mmCIF file of C-alpha atoms and ligand atoms in Angstrom:
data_model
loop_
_atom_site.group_PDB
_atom_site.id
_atom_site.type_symbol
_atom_site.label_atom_id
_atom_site.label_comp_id
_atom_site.label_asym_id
_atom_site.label_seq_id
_atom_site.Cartn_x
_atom_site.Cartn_y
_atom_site.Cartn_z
ATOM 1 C CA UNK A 1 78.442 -55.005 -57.206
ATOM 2 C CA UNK A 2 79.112 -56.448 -60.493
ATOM 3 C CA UNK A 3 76.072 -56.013 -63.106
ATOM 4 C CA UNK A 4 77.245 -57.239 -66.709
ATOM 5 C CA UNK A 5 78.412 -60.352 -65.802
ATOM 6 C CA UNK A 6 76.762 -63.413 -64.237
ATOM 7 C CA UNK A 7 76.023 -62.479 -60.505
ATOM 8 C CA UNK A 8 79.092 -63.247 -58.115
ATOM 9 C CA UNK A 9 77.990 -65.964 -55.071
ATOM 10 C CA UNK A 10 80.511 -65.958 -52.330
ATOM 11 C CA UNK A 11 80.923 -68.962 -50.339
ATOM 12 C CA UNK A 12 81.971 -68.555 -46.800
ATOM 13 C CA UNK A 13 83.601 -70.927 -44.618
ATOM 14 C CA UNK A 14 82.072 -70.205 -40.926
ATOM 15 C CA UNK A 15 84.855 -71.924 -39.652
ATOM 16 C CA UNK A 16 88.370 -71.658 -38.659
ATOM 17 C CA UNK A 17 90.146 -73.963 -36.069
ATOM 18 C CA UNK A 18 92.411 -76.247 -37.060
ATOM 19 C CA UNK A 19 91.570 -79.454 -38.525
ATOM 20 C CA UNK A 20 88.217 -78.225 -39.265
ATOM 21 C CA UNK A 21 86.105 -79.695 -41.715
ATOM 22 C CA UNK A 22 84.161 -76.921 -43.233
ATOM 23 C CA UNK A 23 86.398 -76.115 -46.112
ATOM 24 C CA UNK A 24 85.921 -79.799 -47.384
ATOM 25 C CA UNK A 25 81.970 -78.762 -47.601
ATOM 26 C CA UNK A 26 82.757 -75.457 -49.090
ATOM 27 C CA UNK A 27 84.986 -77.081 -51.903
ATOM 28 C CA UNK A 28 82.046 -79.309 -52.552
ATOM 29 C CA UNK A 29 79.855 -76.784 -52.556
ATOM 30 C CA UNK A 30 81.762 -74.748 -54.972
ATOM 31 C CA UNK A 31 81.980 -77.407 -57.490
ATOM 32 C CA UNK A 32 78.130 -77.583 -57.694
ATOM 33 C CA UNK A 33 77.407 -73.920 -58.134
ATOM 34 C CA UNK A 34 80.101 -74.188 -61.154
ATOM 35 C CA UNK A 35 77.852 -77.505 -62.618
ATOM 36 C CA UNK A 36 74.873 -74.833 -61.834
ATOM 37 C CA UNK A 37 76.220 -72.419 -64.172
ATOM 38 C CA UNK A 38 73.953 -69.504 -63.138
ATOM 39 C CA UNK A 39 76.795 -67.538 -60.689
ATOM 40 C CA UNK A 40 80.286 -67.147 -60.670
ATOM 41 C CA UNK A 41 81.785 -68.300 -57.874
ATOM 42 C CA UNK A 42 84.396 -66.750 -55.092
ATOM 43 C CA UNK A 43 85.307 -69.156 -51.806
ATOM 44 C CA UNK A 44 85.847 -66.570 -48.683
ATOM 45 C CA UNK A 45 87.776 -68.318 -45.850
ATOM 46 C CA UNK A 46 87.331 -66.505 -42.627
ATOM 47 C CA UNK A 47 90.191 -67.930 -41.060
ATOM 48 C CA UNK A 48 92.455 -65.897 -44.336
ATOM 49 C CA UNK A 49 90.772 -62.825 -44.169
ATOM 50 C CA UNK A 50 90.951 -62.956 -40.142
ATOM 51 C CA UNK A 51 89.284 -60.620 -38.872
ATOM 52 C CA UNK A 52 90.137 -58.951 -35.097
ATOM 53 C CA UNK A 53 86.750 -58.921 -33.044
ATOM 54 C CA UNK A 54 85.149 -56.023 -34.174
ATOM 55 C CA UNK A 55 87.130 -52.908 -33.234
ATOM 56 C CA UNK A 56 85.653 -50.225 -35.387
ATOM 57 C CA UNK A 57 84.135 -46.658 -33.563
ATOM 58 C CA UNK A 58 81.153 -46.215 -35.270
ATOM 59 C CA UNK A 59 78.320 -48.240 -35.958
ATOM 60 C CA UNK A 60 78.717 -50.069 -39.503
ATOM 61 C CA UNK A 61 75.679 -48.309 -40.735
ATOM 62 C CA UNK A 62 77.603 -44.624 -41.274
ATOM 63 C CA UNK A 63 80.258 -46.905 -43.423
ATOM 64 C CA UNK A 64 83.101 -44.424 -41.519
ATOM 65 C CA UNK A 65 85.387 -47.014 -41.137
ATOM 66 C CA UNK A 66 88.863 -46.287 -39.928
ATOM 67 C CA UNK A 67 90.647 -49.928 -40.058
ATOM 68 C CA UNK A 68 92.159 -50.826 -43.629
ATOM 69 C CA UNK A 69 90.810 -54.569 -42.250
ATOM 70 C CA UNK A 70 86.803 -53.440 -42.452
ATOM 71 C CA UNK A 71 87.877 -51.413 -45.762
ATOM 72 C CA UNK A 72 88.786 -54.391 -47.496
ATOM 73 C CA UNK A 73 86.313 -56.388 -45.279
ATOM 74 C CA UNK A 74 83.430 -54.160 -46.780
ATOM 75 C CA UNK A 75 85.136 -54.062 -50.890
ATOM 76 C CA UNK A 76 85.276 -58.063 -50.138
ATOM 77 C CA UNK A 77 81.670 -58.368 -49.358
ATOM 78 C CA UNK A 78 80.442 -55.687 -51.353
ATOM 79 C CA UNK A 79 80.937 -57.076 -54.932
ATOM 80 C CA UNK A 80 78.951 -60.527 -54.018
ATOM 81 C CA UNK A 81 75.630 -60.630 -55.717
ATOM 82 C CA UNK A 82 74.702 -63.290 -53.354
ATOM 83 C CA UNK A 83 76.100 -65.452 -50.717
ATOM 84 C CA UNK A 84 76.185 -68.991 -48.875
ATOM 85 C CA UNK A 85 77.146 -69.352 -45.583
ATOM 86 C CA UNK A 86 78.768 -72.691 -44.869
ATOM 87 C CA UNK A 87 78.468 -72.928 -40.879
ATOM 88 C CA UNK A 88 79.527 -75.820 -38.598
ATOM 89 C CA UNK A 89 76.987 -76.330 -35.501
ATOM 90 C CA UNK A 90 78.715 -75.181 -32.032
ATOM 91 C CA UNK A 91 77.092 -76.130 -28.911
ATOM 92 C CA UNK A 92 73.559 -75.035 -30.646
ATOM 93 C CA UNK A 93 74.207 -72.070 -32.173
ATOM 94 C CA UNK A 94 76.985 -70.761 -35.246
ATOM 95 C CA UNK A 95 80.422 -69.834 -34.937
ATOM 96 C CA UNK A 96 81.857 -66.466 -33.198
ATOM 97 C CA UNK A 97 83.971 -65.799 -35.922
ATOM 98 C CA UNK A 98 81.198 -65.729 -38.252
ATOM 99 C CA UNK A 99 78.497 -63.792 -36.265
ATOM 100 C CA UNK A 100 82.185 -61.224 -35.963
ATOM 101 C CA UNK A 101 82.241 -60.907 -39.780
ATOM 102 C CA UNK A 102 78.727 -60.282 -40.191
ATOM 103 C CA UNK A 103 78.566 -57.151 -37.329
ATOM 104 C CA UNK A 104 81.678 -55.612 -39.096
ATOM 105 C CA UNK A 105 79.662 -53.858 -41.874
ATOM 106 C CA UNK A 106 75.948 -53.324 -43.026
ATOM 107 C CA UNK A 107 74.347 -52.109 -46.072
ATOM 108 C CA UNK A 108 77.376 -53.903 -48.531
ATOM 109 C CA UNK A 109 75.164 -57.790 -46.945
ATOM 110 C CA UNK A 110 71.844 -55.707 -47.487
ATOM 111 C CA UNK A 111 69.025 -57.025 -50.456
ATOM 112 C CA UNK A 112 71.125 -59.665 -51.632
ATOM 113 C CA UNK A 113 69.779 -63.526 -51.111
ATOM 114 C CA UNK A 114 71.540 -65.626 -48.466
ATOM 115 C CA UNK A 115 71.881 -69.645 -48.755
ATOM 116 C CA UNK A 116 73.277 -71.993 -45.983
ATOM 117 C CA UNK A 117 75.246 -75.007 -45.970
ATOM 118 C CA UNK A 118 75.266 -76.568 -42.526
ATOM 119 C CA UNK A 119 76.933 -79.475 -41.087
ATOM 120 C CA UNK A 120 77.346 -81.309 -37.351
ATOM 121 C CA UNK A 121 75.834 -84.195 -35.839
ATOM 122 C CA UNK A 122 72.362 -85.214 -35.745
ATOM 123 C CA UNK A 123 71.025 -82.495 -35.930
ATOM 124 C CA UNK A 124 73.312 -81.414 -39.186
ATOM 125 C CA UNK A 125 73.692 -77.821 -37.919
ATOM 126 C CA UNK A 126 70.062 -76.748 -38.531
ATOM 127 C CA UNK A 127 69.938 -74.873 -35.089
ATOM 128 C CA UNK A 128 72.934 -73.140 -36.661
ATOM 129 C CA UNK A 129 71.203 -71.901 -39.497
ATOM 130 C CA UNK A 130 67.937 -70.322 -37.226
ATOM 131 C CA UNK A 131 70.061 -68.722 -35.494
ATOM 132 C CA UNK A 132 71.596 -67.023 -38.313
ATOM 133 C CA UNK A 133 68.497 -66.670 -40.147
ATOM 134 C CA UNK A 134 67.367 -63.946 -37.324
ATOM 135 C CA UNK A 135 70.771 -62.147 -37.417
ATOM 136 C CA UNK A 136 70.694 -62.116 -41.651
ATOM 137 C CA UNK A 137 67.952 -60.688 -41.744
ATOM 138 C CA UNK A 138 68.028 -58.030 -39.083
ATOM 139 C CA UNK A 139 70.957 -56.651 -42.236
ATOM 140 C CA UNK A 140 68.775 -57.435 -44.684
ATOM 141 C CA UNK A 141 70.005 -60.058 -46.646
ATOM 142 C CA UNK A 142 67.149 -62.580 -47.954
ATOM 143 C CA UNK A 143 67.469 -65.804 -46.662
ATOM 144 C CA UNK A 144 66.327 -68.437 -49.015
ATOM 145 C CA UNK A 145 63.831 -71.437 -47.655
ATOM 146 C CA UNK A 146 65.888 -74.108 -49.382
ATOM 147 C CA UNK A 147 68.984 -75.210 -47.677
ATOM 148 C CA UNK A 148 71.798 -77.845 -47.610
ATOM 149 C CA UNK A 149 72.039 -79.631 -44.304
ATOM 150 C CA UNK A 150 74.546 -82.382 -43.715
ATOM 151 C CA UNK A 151 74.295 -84.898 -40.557
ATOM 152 C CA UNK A 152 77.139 -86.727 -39.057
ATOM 153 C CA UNK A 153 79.284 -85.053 -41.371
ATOM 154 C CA UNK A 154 82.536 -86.153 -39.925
ATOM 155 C CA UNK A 155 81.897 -89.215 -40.933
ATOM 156 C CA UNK A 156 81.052 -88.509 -44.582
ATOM 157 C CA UNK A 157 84.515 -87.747 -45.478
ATOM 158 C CA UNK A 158 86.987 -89.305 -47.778
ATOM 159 C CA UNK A 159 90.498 -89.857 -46.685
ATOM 160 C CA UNK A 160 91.211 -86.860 -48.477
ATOM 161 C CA UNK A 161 89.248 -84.865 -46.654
ATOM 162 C CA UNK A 162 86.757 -83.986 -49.556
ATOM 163 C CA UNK A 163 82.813 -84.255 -49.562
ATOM 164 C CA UNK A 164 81.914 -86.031 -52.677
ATOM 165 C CA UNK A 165 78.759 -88.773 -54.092
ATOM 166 C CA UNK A 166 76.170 -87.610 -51.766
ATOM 167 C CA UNK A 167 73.240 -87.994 -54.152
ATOM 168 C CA UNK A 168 70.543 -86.144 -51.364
ATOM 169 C CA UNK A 169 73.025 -83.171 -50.932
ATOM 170 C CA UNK A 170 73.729 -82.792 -54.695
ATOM 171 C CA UNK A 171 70.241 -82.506 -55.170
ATOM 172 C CA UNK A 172 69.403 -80.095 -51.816
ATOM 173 C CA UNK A 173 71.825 -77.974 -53.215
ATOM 174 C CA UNK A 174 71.166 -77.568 -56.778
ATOM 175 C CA UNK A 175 67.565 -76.952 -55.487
ATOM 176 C CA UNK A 176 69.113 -73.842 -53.288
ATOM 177 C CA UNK A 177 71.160 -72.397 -55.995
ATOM 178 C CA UNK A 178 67.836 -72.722 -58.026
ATOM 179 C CA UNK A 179 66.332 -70.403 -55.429
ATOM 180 C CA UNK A 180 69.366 -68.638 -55.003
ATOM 181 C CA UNK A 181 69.383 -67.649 -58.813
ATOM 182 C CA UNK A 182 65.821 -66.447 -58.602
ATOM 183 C CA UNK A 183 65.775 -64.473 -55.878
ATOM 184 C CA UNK A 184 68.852 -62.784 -56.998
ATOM 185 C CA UNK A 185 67.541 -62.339 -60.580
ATOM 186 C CA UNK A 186 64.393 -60.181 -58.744
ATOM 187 C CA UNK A 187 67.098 -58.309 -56.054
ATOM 188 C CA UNK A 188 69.850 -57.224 -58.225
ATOM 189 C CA UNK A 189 67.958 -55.246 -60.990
ATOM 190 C CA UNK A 190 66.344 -53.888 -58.161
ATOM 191 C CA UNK A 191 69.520 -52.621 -56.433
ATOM 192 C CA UNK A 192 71.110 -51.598 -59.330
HETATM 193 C C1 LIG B 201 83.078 -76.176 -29.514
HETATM 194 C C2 LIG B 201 82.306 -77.215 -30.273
HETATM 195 C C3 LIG B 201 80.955 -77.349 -30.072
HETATM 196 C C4 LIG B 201 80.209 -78.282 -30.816
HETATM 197 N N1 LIG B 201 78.858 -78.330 -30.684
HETATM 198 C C5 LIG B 201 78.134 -79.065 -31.541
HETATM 199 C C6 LIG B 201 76.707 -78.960 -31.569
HETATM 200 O O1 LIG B 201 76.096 -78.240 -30.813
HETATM 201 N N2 LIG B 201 76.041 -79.696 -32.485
HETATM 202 C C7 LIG B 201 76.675 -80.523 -33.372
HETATM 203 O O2 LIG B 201 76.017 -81.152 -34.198
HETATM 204 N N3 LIG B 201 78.033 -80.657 -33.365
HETATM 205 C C8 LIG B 201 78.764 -79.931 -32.480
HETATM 206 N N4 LIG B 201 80.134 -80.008 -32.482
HETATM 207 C C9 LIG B 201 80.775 -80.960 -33.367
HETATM 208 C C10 LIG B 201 80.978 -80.311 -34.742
HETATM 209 O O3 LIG B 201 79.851 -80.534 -35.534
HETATM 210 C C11 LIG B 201 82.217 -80.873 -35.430
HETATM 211 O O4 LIG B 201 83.332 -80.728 -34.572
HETATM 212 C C12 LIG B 201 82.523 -80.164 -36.721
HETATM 213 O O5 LIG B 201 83.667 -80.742 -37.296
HETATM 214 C C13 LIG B 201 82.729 -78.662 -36.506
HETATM 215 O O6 LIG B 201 82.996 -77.996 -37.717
HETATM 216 P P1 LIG B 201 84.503 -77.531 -38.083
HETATM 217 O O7 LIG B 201 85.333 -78.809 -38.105
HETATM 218 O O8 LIG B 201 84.398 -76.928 -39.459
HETATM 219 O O9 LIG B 201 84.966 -76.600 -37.027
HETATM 220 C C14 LIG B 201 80.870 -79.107 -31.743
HETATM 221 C C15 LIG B 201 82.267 -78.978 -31.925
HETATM 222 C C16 LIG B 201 82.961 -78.038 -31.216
HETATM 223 C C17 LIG B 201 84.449 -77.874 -31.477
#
């Protein structure tokens, strides 16, 4: 975990079908933590690091992992300060691939604060993002209350693919990397 430097926020795309729009929210996303200024800033992809479903013998807890995959899963995860989970909405719930990356390890998510971006339809992916609050914390990462939720996202695109001049999700998420900041300016001494 790095401790001279500003704290390191990994962004990770939930995401990883093709044609999927997630990245587009994760690029935006990214921008606005670097206009924050409090974090430096490291984009995960899922679908590069691609992950097998879990196939590790022992429960992440021991940290005896025997797969060079989880090794560099667990160095990946364990230098973020504090995270933001950018999850598309699938049939009510959040992705397999990203409830697979979370069960691979356990104490390198634990006391570090957890944002979300969510995206989908009408309901923006919020059913998403209760879902994953109960699995965050059950590893004991610290879910913060402010969030970013985008509705009809598809829609919301450029051509280009990109997420831009959104004035209400500028704002909801330089409120959650306000709240981000704080609660990782309280965890990290701590863990250190
Ligand atoms: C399998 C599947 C299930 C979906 N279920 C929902 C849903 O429950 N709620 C919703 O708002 N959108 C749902 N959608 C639409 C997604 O919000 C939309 O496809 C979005 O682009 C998915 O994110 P992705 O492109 O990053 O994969 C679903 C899409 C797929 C492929």
């Amino acid at each position: 975990m790095s401790t001279t430097t500003r704290p390191l926020l990994q962004i990770h795309i939930g995401s990883t079908r093709p044609q999927r729009i997630g990245p587009a929210f994760a690029a935006w996303f990214a921008a606005m933590a670097d206009k924050h200024a409090m974090f430096e800033v490291e984009v995960i992809d899922l679908a590069e690091v691609d992950l097998p479903f879990l196939d590790e013998p022992h429960h992440p807890r021991l940290r005896r992992y025997v797969h060079q995959h989880t090794l560099d899963w667990s160095a990946t995860v364990e230098r973020a300060d504090a995270f933001v989970l950018v999850t598309p909405e699938y049939n009510y719930g959040y992705s397999a691939v990203m409830k697979n990356a979370l069960d691979h390890l356990c104490h390198e998510w634990a006391d570090k604060a957890v944002g979300f971006v969510s995206y989908g339809g009408i309901g923006a992916g919020t059913r998403a993002v209760q879902q994953l609050k109960q699995v965050v914390t059950t590893l004991r990462m610290v879910p913060v209350l402010e969030s970013v939720n985008i509705p009809f996202a598809m829609k919301k695109l450029t051509a280009e693919h990109k997420f831009a001049n959104d004035a209400d999700a500028d704002q909801a998420a330089m409120l959650m990397l306000d709240e981000l900041a704080r609660v990782t300016g309280k965890l990290r001494p701590a863990k250190r």
